[in-house]
PDB file of C-alpha atoms in Angstrom:
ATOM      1  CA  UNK A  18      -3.703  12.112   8.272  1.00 54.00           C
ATOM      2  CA  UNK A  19      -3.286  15.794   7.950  1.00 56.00           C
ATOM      3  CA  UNK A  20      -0.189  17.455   6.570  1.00 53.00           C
ATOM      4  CA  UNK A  21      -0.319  19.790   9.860  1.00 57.00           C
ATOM      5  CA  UNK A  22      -0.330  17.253  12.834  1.00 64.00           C
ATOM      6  CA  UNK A  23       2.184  15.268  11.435  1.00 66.00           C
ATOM      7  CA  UNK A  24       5.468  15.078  13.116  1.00 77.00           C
ATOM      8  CA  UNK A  25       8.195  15.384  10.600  1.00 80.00           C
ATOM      9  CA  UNK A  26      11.983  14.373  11.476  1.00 81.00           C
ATOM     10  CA  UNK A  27      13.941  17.036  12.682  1.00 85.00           C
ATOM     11  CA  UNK A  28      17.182  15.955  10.629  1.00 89.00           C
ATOM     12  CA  UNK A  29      17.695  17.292   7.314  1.00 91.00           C
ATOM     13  CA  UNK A  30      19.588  14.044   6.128  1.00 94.00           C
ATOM     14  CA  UNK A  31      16.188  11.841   7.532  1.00 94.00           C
ATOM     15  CA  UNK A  32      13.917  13.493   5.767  1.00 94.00           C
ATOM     16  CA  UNK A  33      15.960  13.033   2.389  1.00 96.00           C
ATOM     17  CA  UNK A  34      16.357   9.343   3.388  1.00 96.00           C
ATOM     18  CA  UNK A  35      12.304   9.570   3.609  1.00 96.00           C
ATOM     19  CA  UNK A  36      11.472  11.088   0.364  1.00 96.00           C
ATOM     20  CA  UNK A  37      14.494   9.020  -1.121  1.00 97.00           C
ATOM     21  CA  UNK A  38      12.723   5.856  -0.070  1.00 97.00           C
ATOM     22  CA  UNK A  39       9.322   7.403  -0.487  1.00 96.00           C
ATOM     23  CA  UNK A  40      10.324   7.889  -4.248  1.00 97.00           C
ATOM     24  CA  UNK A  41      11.597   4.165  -4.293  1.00 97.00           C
ATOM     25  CA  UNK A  42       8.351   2.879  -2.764  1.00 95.00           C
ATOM     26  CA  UNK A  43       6.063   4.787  -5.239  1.00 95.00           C
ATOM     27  CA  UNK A  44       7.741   3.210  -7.967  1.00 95.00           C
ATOM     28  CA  UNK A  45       7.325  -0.447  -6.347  1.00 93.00           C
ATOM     29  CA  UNK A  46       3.703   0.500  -6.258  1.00 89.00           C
ATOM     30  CA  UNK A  47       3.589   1.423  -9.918  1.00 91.00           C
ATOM     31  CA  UNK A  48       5.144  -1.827 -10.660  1.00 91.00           C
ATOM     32  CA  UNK A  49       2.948  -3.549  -8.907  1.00 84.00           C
ATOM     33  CA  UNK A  50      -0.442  -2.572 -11.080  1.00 81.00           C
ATOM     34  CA  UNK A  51       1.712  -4.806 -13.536  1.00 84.00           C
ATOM     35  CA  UNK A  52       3.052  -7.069 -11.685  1.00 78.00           C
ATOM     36  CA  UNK A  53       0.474  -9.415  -9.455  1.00 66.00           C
ATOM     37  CA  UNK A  54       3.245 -10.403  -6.756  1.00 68.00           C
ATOM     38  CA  UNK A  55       4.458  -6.974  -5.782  1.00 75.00           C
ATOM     39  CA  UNK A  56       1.380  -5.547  -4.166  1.00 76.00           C
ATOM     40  CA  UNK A  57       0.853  -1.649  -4.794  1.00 81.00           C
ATOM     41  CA  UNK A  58      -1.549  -0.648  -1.476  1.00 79.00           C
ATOM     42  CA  UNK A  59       1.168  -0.939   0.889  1.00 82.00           C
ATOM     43  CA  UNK A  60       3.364   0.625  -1.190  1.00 89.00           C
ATOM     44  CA  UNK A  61       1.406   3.552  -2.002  1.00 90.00           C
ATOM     45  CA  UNK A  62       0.741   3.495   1.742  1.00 88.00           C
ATOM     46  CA  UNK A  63       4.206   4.009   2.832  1.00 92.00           C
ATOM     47  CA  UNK A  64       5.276   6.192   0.493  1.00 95.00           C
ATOM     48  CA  UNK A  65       2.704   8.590   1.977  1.00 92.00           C
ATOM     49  CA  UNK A  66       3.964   7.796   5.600  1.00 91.00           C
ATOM     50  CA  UNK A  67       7.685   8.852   4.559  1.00 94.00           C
ATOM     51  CA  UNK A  68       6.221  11.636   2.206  1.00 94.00           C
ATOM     52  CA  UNK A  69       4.129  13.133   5.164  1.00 91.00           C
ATOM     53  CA  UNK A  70       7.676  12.771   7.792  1.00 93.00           C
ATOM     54  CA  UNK A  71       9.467  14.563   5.208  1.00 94.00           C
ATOM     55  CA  UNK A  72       7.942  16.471   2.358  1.00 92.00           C
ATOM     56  CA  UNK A  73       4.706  18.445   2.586  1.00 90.00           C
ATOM     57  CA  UNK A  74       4.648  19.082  -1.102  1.00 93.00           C
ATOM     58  CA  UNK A  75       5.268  15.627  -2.111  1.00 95.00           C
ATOM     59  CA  UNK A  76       2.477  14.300   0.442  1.00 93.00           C
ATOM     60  CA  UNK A  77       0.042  16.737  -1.083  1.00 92.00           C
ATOM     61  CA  UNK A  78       0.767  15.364  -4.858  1.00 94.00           C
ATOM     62  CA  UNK A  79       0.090  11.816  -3.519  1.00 94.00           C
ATOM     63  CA  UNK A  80      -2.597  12.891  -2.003  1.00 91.00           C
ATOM     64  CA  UNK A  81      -3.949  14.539  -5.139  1.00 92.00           C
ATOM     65  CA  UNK A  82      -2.854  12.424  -7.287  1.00 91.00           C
ATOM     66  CA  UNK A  83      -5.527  11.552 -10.222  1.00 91.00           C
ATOM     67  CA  UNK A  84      -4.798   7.745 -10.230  1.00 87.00           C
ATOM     68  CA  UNK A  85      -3.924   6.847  -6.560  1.00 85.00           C
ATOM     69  CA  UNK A  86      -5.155  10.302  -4.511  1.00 87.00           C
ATOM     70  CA  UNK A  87      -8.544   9.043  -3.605  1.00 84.00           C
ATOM     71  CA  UNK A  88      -7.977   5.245  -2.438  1.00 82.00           C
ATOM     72  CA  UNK A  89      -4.947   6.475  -0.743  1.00 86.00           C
ATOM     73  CA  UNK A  90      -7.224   8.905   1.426  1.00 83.00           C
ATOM     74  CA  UNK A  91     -10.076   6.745   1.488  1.00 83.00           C
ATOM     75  CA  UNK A  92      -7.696   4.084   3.454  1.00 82.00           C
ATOM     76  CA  UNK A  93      -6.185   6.161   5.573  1.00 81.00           C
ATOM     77  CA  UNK A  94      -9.141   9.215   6.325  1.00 82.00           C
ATOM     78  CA  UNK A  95     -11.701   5.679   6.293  1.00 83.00           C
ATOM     79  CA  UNK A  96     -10.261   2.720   6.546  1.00 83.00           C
ATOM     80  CA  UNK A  97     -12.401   1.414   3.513  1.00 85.00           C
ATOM     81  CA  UNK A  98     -11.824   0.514  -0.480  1.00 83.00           C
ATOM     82  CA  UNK A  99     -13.719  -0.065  -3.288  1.00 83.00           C
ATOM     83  CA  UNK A 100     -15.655  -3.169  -3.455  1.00 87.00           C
ATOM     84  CA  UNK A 101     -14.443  -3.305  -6.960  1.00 85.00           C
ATOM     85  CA  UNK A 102     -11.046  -3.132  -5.672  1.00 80.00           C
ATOM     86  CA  UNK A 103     -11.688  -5.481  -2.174  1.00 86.00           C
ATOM     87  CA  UNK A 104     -12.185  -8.223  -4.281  1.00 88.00           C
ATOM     88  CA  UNK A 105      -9.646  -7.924  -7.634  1.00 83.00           C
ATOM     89  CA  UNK A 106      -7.384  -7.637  -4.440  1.00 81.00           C
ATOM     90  CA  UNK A 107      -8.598 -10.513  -3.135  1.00 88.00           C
ATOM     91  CA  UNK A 108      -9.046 -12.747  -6.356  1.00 88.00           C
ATOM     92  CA  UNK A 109      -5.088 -11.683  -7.458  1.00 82.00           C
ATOM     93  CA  UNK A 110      -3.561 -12.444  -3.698  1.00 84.00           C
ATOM     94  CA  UNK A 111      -4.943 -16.160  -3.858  1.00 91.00           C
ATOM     95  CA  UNK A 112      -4.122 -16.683  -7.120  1.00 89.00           C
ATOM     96  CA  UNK A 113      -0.369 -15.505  -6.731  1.00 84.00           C
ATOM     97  CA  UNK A 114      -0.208 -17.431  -3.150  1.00 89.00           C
ATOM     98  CA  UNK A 115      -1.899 -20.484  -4.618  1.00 93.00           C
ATOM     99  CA  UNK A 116       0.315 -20.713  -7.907  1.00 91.00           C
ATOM    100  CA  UNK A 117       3.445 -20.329  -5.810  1.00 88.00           C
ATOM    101  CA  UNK A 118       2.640 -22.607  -3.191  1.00 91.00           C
ATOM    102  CA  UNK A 119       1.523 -24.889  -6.317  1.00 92.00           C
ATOM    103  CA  UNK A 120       4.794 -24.319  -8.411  1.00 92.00           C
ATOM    104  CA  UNK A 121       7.499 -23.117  -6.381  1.00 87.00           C
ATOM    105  CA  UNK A 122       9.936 -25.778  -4.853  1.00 88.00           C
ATOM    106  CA  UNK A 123      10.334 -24.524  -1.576  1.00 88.00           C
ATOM    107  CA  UNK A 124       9.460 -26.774   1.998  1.00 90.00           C
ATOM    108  CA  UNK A 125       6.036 -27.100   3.745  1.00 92.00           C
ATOM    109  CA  UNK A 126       7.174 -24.712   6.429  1.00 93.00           C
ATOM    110  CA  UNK A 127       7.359 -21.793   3.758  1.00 91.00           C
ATOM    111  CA  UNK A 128       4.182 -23.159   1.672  1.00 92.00           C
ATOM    112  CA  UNK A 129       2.247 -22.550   4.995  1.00 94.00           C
ATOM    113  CA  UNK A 130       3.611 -19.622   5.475  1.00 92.00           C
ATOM    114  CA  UNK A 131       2.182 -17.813   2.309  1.00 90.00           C
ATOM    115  CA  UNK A 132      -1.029 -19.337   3.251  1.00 93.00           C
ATOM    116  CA  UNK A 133      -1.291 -17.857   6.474  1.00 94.00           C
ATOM    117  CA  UNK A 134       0.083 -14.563   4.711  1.00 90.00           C
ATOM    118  CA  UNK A 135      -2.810 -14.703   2.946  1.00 90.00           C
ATOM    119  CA  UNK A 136      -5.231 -15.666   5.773  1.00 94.00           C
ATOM    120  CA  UNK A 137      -4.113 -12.312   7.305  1.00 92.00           C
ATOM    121  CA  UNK A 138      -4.313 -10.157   4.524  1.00 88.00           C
ATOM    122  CA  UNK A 139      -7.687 -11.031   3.465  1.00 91.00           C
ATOM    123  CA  UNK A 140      -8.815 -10.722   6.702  1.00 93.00           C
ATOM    124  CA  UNK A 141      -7.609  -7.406   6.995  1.00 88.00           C
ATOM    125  CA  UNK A 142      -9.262  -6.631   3.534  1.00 87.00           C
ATOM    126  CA  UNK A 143     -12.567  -8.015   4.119  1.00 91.00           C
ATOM    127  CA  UNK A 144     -12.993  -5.451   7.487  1.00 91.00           C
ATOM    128  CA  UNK A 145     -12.259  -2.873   5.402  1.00 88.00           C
ATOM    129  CA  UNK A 146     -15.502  -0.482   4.769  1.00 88.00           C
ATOM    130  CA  UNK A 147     -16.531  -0.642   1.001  1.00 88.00           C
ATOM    131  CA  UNK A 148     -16.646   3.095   0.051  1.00 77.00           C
TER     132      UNK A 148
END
């Protein structure tokens, strides 16, 4: 999205909410390169959506940044990611879903529950143009 046509809020207390929470969500992203349950897409993802409501300059370093810059604006400019990247994705999500529907002790209801989670997210992956 560009950094012109996007509406940012009006209130001055909003905006620091957004890059408050922006700054919060960046971090969860950065975790989750370590850390194969907390995804980092979305993360990175919505930390641009606040950083683009509130903060131009912040928006722009995301943007640019030299680790996360391009498949951040390949996703949103495209709608595509790396093969490379497609399938990691896809090899960690099952893994995850599968250990914890293997190991956790939680009911059936929640057990299918991650597996439809996962249904849709792979779904969603594998329309996503390889760039």
């Amino acid at each position: 999205m560009e950094l012109n046509k996007a509406r940012k809020a009006k209130s001055p207390a909003i905006r620091a909410l957004f890059v408050i929470f922006g700054i919060v969500s960046f971090g969860l992203g950065v975790l989750g390169i370590f850390l194969p349950l907390l995804p980092t897409t979305p993360f990175m993802l919505l930390s641009a959506f606040l950083f683009i409501r509130s903060s131009g300059r912040l928006y722009r370093w995301l943007i640019n940044h030299r680790l996360f810059g391009k498949y951040i604006h390949d996703y949103i400019e495209r709608r595509s990611i790396p093969r490379r990247v497609k399938w990691y994705t896809l090899g960690l999500l099952w893994a995850s879903i599968l250990t914890s529907v293997a190991t956790l002790d939680v009911g059936n209801v929640i057990r299918l529950i991650l597996l439809l989670i996962a249904v849709g997210v792979t779904a969603h992956v594998v329309k996503l143009r390889n760039s």
